[in-house]
Short mmCIF file of C-alpha atoms and ligand atoms in Angstrom, two decimals:
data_model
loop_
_atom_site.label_atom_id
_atom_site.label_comp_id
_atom_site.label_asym_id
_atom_site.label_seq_id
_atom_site.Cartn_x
_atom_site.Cartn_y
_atom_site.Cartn_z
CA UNK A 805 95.20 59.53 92.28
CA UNK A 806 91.63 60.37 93.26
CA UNK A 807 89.35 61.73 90.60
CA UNK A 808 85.65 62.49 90.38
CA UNK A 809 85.36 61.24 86.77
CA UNK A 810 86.68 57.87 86.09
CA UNK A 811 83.39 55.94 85.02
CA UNK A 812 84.04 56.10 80.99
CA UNK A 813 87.04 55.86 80.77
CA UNK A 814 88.80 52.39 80.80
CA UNK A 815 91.88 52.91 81.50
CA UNK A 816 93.90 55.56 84.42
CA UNK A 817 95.60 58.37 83.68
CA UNK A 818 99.23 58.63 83.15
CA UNK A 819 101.14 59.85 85.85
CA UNK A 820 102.65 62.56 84.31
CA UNK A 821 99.29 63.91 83.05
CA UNK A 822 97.49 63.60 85.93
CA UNK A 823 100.31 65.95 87.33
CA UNK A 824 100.32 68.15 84.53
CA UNK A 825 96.92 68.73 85.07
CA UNK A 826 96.12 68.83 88.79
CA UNK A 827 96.05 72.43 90.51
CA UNK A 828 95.15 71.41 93.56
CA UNK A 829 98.88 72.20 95.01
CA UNK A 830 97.71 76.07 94.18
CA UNK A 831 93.68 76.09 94.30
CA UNK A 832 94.22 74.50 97.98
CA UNK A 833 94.51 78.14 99.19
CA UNK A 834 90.75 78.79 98.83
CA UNK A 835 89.80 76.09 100.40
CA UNK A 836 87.42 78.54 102.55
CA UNK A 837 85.33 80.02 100.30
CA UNK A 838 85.10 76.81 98.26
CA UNK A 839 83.48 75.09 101.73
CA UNK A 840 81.49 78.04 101.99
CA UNK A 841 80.31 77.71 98.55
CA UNK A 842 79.43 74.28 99.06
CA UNK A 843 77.73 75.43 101.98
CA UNK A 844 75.70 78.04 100.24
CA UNK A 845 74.34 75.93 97.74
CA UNK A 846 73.17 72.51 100.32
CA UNK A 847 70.90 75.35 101.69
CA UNK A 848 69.75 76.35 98.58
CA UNK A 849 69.12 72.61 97.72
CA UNK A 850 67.33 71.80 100.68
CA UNK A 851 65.28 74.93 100.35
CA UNK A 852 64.32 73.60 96.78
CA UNK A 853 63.17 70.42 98.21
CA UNK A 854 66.04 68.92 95.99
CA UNK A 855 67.85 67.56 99.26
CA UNK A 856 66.02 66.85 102.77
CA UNK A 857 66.36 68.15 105.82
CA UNK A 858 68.47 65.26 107.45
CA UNK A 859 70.76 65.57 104.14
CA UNK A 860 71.47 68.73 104.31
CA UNK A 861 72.30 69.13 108.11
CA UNK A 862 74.78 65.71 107.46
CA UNK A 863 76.29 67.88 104.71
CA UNK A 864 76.73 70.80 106.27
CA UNK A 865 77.41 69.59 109.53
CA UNK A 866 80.33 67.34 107.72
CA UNK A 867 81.58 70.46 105.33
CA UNK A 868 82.03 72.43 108.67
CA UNK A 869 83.92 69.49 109.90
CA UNK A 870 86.30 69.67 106.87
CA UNK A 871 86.49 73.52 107.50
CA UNK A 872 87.44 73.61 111.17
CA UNK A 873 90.21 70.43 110.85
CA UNK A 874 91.40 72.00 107.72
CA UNK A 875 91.82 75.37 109.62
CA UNK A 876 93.49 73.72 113.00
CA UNK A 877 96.08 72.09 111.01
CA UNK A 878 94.31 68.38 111.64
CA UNK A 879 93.43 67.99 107.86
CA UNK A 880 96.02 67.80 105.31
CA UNK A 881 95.73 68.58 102.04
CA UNK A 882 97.03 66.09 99.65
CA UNK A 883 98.38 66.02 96.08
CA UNK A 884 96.25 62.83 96.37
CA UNK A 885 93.30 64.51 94.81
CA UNK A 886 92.77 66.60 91.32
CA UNK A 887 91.85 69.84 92.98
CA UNK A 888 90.80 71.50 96.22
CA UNK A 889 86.68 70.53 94.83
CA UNK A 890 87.74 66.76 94.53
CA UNK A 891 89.75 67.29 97.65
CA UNK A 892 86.57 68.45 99.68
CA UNK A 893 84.20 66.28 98.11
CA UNK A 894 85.98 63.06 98.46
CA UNK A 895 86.44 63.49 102.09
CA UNK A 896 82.71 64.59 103.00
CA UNK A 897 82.02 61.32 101.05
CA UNK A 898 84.71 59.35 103.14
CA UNK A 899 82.86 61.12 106.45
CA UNK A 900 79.23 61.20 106.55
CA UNK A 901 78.66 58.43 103.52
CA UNK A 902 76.14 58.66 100.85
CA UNK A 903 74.65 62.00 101.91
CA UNK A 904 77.92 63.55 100.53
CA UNK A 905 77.12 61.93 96.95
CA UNK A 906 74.64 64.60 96.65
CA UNK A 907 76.57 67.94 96.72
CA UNK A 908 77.29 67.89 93.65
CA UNK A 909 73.85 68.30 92.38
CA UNK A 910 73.11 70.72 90.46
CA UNK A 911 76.92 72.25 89.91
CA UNK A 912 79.48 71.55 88.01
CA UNK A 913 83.35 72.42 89.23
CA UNK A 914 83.20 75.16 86.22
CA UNK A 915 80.80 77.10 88.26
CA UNK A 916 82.21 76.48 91.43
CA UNK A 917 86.01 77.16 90.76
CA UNK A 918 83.91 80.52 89.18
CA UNK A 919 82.52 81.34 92.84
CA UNK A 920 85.60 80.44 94.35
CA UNK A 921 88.09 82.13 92.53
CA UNK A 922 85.50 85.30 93.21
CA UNK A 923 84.77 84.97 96.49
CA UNK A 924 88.74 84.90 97.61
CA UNK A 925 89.28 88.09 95.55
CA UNK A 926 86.17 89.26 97.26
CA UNK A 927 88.46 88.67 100.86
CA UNK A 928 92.00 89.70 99.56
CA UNK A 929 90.11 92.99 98.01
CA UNK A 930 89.81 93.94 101.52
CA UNK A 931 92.74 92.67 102.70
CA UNK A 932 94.46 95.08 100.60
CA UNK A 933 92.08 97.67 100.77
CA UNK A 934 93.12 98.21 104.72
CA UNK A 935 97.11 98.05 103.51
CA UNK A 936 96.45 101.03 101.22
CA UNK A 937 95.09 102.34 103.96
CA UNK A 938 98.12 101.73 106.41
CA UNK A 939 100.08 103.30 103.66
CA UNK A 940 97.74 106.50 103.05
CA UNK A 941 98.14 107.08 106.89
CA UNK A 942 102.17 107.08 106.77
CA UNK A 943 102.02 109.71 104.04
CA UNK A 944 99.85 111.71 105.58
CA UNK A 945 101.72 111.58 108.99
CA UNK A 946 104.72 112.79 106.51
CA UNK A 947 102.47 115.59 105.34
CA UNK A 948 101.21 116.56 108.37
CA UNK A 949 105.14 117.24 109.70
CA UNK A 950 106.44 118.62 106.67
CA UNK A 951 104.27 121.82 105.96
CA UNK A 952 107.60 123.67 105.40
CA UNK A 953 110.16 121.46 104.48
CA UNK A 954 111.83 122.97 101.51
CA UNK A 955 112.57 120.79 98.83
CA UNK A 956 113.81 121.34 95.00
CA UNK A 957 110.57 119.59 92.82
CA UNK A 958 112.15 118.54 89.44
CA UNK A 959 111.34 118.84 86.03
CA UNK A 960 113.21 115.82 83.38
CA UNK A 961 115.18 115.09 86.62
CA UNK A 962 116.66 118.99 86.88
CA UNK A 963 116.40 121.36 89.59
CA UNK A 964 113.14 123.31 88.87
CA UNK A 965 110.81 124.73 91.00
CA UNK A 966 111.22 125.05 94.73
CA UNK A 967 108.10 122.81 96.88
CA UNK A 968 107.92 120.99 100.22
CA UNK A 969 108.48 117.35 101.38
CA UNK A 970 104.51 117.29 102.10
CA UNK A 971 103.53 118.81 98.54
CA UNK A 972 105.91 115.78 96.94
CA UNK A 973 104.17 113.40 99.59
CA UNK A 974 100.89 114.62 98.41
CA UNK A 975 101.41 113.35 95.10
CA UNK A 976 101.72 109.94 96.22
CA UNK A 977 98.68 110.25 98.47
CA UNK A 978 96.77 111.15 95.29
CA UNK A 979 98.01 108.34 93.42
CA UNK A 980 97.17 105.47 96.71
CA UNK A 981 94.02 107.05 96.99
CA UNK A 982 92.96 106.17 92.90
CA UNK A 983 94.04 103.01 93.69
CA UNK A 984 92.65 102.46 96.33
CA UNK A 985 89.18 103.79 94.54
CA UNK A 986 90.09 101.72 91.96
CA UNK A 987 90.08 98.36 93.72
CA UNK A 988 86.56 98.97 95.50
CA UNK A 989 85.76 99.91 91.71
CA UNK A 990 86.41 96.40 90.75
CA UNK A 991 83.91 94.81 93.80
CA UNK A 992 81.26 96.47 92.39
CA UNK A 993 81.44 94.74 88.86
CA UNK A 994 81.91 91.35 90.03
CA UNK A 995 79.64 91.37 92.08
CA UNK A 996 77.53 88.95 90.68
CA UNK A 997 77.34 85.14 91.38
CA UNK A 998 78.47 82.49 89.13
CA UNK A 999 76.91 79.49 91.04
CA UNK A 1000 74.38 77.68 89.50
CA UNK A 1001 75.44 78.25 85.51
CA UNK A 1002 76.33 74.63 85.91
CA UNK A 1003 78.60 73.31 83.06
CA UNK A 1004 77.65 76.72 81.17
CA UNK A 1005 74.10 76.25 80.31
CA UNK A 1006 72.31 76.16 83.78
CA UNK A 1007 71.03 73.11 85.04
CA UNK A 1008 67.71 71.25 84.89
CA UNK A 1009 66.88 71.49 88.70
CA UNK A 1010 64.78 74.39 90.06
CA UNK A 1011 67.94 75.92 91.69
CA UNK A 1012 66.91 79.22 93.46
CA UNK A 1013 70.18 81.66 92.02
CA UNK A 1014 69.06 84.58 93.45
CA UNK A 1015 69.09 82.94 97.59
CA UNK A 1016 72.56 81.27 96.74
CA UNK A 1017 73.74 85.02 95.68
CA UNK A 1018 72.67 86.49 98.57
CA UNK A 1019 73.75 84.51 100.78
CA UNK A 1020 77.17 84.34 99.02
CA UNK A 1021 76.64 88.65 99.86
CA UNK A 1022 76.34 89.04 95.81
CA UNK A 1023 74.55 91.87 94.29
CA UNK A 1024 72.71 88.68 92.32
CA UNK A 1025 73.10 85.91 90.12
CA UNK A 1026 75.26 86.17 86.90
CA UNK A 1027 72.62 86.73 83.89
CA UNK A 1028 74.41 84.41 81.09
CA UNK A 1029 75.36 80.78 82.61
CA UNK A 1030 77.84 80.90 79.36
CA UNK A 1031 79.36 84.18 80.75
CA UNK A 1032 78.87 83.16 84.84
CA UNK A 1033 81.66 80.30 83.94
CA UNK A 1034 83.98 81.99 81.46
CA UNK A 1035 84.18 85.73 82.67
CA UNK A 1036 87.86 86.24 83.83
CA UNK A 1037 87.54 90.01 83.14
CA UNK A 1038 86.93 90.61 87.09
CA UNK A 1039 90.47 89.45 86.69
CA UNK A 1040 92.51 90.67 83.93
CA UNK A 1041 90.66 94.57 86.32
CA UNK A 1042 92.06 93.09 89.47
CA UNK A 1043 95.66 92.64 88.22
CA UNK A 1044 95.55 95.78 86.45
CA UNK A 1045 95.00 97.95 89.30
CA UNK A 1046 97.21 95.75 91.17
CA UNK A 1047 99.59 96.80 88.23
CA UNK A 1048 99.26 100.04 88.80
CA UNK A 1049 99.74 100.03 92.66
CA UNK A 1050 103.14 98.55 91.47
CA UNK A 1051 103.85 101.15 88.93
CA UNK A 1052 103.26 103.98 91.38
CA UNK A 1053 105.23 101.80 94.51
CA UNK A 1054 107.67 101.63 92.19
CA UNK A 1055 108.13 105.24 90.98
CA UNK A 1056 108.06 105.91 95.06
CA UNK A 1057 111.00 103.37 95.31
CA UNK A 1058 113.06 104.84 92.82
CA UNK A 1059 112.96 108.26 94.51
CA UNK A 1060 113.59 106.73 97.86
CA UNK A 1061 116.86 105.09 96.12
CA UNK A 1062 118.04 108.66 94.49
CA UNK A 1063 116.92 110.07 97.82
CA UNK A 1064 119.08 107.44 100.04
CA UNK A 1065 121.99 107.84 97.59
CA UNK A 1066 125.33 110.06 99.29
CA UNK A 1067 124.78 112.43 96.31
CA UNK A 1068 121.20 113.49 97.37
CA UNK A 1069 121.17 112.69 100.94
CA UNK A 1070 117.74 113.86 101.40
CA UNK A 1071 116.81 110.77 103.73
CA UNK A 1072 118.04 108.03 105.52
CA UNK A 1073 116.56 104.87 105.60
CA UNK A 1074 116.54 103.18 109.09
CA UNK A 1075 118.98 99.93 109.65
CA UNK A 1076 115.23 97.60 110.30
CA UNK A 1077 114.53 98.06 106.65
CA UNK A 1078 118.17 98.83 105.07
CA UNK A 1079 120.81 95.68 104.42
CA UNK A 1080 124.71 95.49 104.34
CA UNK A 1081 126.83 94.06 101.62
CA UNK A 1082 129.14 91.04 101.73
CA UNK A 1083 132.80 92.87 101.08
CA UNK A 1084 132.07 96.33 101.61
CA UNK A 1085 131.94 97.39 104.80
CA UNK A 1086 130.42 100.92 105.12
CA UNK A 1087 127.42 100.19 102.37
CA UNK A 1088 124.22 100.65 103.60
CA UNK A 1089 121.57 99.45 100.84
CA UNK A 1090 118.20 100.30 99.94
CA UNK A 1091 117.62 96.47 99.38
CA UNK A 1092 114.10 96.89 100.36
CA UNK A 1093 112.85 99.91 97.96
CA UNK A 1094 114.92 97.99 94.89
CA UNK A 1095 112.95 94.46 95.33
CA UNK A 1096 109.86 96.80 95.81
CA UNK A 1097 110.75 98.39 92.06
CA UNK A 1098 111.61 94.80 90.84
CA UNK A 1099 108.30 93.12 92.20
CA UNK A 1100 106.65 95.52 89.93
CA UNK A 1101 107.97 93.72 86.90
CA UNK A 1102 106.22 90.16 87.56
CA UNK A 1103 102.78 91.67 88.93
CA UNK A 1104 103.38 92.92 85.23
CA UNK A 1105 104.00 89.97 83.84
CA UNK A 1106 100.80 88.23 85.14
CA UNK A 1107 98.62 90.89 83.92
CA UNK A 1108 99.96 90.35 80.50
CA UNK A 1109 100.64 86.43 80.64
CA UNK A 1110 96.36 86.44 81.83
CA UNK A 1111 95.73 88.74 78.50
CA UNK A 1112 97.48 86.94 76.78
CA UNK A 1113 95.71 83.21 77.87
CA UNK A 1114 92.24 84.82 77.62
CA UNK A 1115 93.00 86.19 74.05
CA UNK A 1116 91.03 83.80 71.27
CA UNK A 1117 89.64 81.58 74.25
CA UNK A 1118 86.39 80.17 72.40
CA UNK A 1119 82.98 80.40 74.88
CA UNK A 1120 82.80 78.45 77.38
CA UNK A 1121 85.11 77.31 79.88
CA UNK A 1122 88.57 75.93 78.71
CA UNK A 1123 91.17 74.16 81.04
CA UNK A 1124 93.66 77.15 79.78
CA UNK A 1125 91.50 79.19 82.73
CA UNK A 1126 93.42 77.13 85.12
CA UNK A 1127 96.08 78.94 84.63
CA UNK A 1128 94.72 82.59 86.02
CA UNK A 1129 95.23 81.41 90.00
CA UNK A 1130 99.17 80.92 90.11
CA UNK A 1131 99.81 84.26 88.67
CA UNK A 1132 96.82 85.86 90.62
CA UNK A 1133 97.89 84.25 93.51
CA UNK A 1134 101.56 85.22 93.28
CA UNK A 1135 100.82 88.99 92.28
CA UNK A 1136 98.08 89.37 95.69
CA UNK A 1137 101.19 87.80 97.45
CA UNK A 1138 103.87 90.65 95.86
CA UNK A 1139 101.64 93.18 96.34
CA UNK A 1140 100.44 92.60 99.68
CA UNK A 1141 104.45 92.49 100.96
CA UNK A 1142 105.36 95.47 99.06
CA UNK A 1143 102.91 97.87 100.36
CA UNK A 1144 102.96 96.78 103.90
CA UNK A 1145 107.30 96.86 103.64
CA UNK A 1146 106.96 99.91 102.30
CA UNK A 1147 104.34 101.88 104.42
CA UNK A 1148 106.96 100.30 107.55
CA UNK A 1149 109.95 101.96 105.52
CA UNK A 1150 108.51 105.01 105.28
CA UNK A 1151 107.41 105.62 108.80
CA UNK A 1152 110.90 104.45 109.73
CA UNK A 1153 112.58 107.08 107.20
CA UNK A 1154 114.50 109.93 108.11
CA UNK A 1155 114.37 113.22 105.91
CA UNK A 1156 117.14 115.64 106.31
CA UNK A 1157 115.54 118.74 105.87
CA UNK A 1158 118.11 120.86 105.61
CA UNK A 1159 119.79 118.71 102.84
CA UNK A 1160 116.73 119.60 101.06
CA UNK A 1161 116.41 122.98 101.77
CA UNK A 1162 120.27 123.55 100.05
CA UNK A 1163 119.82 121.53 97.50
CA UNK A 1164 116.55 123.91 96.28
CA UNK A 1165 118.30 127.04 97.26
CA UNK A 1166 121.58 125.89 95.00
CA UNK A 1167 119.38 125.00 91.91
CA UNK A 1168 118.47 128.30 91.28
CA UNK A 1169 114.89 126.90 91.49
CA UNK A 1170 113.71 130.17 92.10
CA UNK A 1171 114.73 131.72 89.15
CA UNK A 1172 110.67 131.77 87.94
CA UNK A 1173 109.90 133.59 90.81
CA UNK A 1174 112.81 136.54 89.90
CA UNK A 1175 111.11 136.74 86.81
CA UNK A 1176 107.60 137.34 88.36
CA UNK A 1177 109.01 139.54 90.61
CA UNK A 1178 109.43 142.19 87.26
CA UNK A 1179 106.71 141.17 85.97
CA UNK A 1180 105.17 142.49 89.04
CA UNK A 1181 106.69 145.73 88.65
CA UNK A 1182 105.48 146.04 84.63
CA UNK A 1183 107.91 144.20 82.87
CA UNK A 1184 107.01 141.97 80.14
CA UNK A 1185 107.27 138.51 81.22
CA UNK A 1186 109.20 137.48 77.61
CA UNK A 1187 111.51 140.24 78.63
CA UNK A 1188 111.65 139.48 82.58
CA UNK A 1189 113.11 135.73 81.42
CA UNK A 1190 115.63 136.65 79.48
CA UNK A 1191 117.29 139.46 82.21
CA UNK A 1192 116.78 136.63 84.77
CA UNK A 1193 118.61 133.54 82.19
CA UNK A 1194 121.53 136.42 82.20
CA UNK A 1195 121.51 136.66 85.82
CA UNK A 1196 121.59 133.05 86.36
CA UNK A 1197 124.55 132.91 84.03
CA UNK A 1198 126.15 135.63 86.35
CA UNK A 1199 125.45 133.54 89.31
CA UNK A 1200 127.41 130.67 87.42
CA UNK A 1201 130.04 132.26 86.93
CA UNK A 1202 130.60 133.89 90.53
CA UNK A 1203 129.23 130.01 91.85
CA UNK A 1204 126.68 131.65 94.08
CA UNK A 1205 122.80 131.27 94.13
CA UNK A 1206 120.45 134.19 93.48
CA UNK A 1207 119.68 134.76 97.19
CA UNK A 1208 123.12 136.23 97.50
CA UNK A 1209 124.03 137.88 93.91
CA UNK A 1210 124.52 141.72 95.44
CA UNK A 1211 122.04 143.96 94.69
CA UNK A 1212 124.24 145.78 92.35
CA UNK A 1213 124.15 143.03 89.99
CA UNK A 1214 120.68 142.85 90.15
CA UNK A 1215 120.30 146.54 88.90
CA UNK A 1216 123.05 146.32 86.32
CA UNK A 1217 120.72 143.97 83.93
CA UNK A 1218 117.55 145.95 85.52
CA UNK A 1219 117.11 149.33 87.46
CA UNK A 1220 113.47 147.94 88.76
CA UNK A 1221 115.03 145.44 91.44
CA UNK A 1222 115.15 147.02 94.51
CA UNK A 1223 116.88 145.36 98.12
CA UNK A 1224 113.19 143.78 98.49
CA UNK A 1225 113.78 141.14 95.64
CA UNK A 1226 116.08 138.83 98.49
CA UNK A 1227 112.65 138.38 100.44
CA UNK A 1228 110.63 137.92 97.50
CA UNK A 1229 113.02 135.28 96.08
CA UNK A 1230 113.24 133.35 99.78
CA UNK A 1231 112.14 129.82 99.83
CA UNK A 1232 109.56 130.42 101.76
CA UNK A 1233 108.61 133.72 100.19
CA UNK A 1234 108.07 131.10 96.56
CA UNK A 1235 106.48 128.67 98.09
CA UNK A 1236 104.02 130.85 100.38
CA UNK A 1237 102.86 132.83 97.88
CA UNK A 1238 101.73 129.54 95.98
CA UNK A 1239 98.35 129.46 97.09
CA UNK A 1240 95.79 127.85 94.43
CA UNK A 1241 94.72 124.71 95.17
CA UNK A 1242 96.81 121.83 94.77
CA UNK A 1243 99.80 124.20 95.18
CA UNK A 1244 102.32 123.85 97.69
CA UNK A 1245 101.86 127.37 99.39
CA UNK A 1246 101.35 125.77 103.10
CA UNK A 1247 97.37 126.97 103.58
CA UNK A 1248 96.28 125.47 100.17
CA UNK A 1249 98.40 122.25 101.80
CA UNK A 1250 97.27 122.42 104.99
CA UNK A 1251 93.62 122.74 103.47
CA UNK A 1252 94.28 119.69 101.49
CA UNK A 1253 95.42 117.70 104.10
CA UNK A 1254 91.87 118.63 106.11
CA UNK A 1255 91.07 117.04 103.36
CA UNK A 1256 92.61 113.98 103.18
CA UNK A 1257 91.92 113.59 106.69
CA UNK A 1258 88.28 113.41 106.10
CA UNK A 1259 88.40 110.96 103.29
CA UNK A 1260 90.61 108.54 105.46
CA UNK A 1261 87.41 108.88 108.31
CA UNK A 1262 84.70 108.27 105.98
CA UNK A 1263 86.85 105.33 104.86
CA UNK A 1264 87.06 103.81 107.91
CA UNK A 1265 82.98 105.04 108.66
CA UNK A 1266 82.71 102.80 105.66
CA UNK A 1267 84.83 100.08 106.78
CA UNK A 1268 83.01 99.79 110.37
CA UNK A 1269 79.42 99.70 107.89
CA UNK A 1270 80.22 96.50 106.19
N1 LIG B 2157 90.99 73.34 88.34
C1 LIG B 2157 90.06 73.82 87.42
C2 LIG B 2157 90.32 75.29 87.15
O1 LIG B 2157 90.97 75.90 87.93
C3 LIG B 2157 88.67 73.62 87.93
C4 LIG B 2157 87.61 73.54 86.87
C5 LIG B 2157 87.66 72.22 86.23
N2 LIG B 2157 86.69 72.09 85.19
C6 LIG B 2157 86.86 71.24 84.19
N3 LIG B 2157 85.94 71.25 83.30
N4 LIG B 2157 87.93 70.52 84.07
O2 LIG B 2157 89.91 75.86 86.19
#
């Protein structure tokens, strides 16, 4: 046991509690940023005239000690100490001596696990920011192939309207593209700087706030020391939109699973990201896209299970804030392996095109477009659907689609269809001639797709800026 705080008390902590309460075998993955913290606020100190000149260059020349052994592998961390801040602080002590004693001044480890905890959300925010990314580019590359791949799009899970593979696709783009807004939304409302609220009502020494923020990179300090140490919103935002990543990974997965099914056939997911089963020999599983959907469950879980703690937590800090990192740290780890599996999956996938292509041309999706195709030639569209629901029941019962009922069934319910209705009706035909924006007519796609293009270079323009 190594603690920071034995002086009043006379006796040492049970075993058990000291376990019970140490985090250090989780908050010794930001290790990093809680050096650099440290870091940050020695210069600040110095600058003050709080610490001296040879102090601070001991400290920071020890702290960058710490940093590079701890990197290398030379520097173990323990379950010796409390947490990572006892951790770092006992063994700057054990290095360079009494100077150490002093980098505590002016902090408490309520606003430093604050800074910490921000400041490796700050990293992983980017870190996931370029795996949306790698994932925005495989749908595109779909996209960009599949300008005319025929596909039935489906209403309640039923046959409905005929589309292609890069309309579906585009949906998804759409979705990875919010959420990939939505995590840069979250940077720019934590982007303040919890260091130097102290315990939670600021300290008594002259700290400069504003030159520890900006050299942390923080828009500024936080503005309520009570708030710098208790906020956990940044959060409870994070894990949402990591939440919702999941929900639409997951909604991906489960059409990749109907997809890879022998009943749909519509794609084939390569043997690098497929598994086998134990007994039965020809099964070829979509192992990868189910885990994906299950992952989605726990990120879940920790978005709730943090509500949940920070519900009827009284101001200031409370040890129950301990318990954000595990589930923080797990979700960042789910998500990060999901998205990056999956963008590899889907660059790896095979789509059978013409599976698709008979699968919309046997669902009568383009029954609609029959109906228009009166409509077009003056009938009233109430009318129009009710002598196309009779031809459909016609097509039933002679099991053919409406591409090849003869013509003479055509006129029997209606006299206006002439021999042009087969081209008006062909896949292409329905889809072409679905121009507005956001449709899947293959101009309004391809001028989407100009589109997307651009938003993925100003995203990397933006990437290269900071
Ligand atoms: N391990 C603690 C946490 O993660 C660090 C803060 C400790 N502060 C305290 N007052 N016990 O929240």
């Amino acid at each position: 046991m190594a603690q920071l705080w034995g002086g009043r008390f006379t006796k040492e902590t049970d075993d058990v509690v000291y376990k019970f309460n140490a985090s250090i075998s989780f908050d010794k993955r930001f290790y990093a940023q809680d050096i650099k913290g440290s870091i940050a606020h020695v210069m600040m100190l110095s600058r003050k005239g709080i610490l001296n000149e040879t102090e601070k260059e001991k400290i920071i020349a020890g702290l960058t000690g710490i940093l590079e052994d701890l990197t290398q592998g030379r520097l173990k961390i323990t379950d010796k100490y409390e947490d990572i801040h006892s951790f770092v602080e006992s063994v700057l002590i054990e290095r360079i001596g009494d100077a150490g004693k002093k980098l505590h001044t002016g902090r408490s480890r309520n606003d430093q696990v604050a800074l910490d905890m921000k400041l490796y959300i700050r990293d992983e925010i980017l870190v996931l920011d370029n795996l949306i990314e790698e994932l925005l580019y495989a749908i595109l590359g779909i996209m960009e192939e599949h300008l005319d791949t025929f596909m039935p799009g489906f209403t309640h899970l039923q046959k409905a309207q005929p589309i292609t593979l890069a309309h579906h696709m585009g949906a998804y783009f759409e979705m990875f593209k919010r959420d990939h807004e939505r995590i840069n939304d979250i940077h720019k409302r934590m982007d303040t700087c919890p260091l130097g609220s102290g315990a939670l009502a600021g300290t008594t020494y002259p700290l400069d706030r504003k030159y520890t923020a900006k050299l942390l990179g923080f828009d500024g300090p936080s503005l309520n020391s009570i708030d710098g140490v208790s906020d956990r919103d940044y959060l409870i935002e994070f894990l949402s939109a990591l939440s919702i990543i999941m929900m639409h990974l997951s909604r991906f997965s489960e059409e990749v699973i109907m997809w890879n099914s022998n009943e749909y056939q519509f794609v084939e997911i390569d043997d690098s990201y497929s598994t086998g089963s134990s007994i039965m020999p020809q099964k070829k599983n979509p192992d990868i896209a189910e885990l994906v959907r299950g992952k989605t469950g726990r990120v879940y879980g920790a978005l709730n299970a943090l509500l949940v703690t920070m519900k009827g937590l009284p101001l200031a800090y409370n040890k129950d804030m301990q318990e954000d990192k595990e589930w923080t740290f797990d979700s960042i780890d789910s998500v990060k392996a999901c998205i990056s599996l999956f963008a590899g999956m889907l660059r790896t996938m095979r789509f059978h095109s013409d599976r698709m292509k008979d699968s919309a041309k046997q669902g009568f999706t383009n029954a609609t477009d029959v109906a228009d195709y009166l409509v077009n030639r003056g009938v009233p569209f109430r009318d129009a659907h009710g002598m196309v629901g009779q031809l459909v029941l016609k097509c039933i019962e002679k099991k053919v689609p409406l591409d090849d009922l003869p013509i003479e069934e055509y006129q029997k319910i209606c006299p206006v269809f002439k021999e042009d209705i087969y081209n008006a009706i062909s896949l292409r035909t329905c889809v072409s001639r679905r121009t507005t924006v956001g449709a899947p007519g293959m101009e309004a796609m391809e001028e989407v797709i100009q589109i997307y293009r651009k938003y993925m270079e100003a995203y990397e323009t933006e990437l290269e800026l900071t």
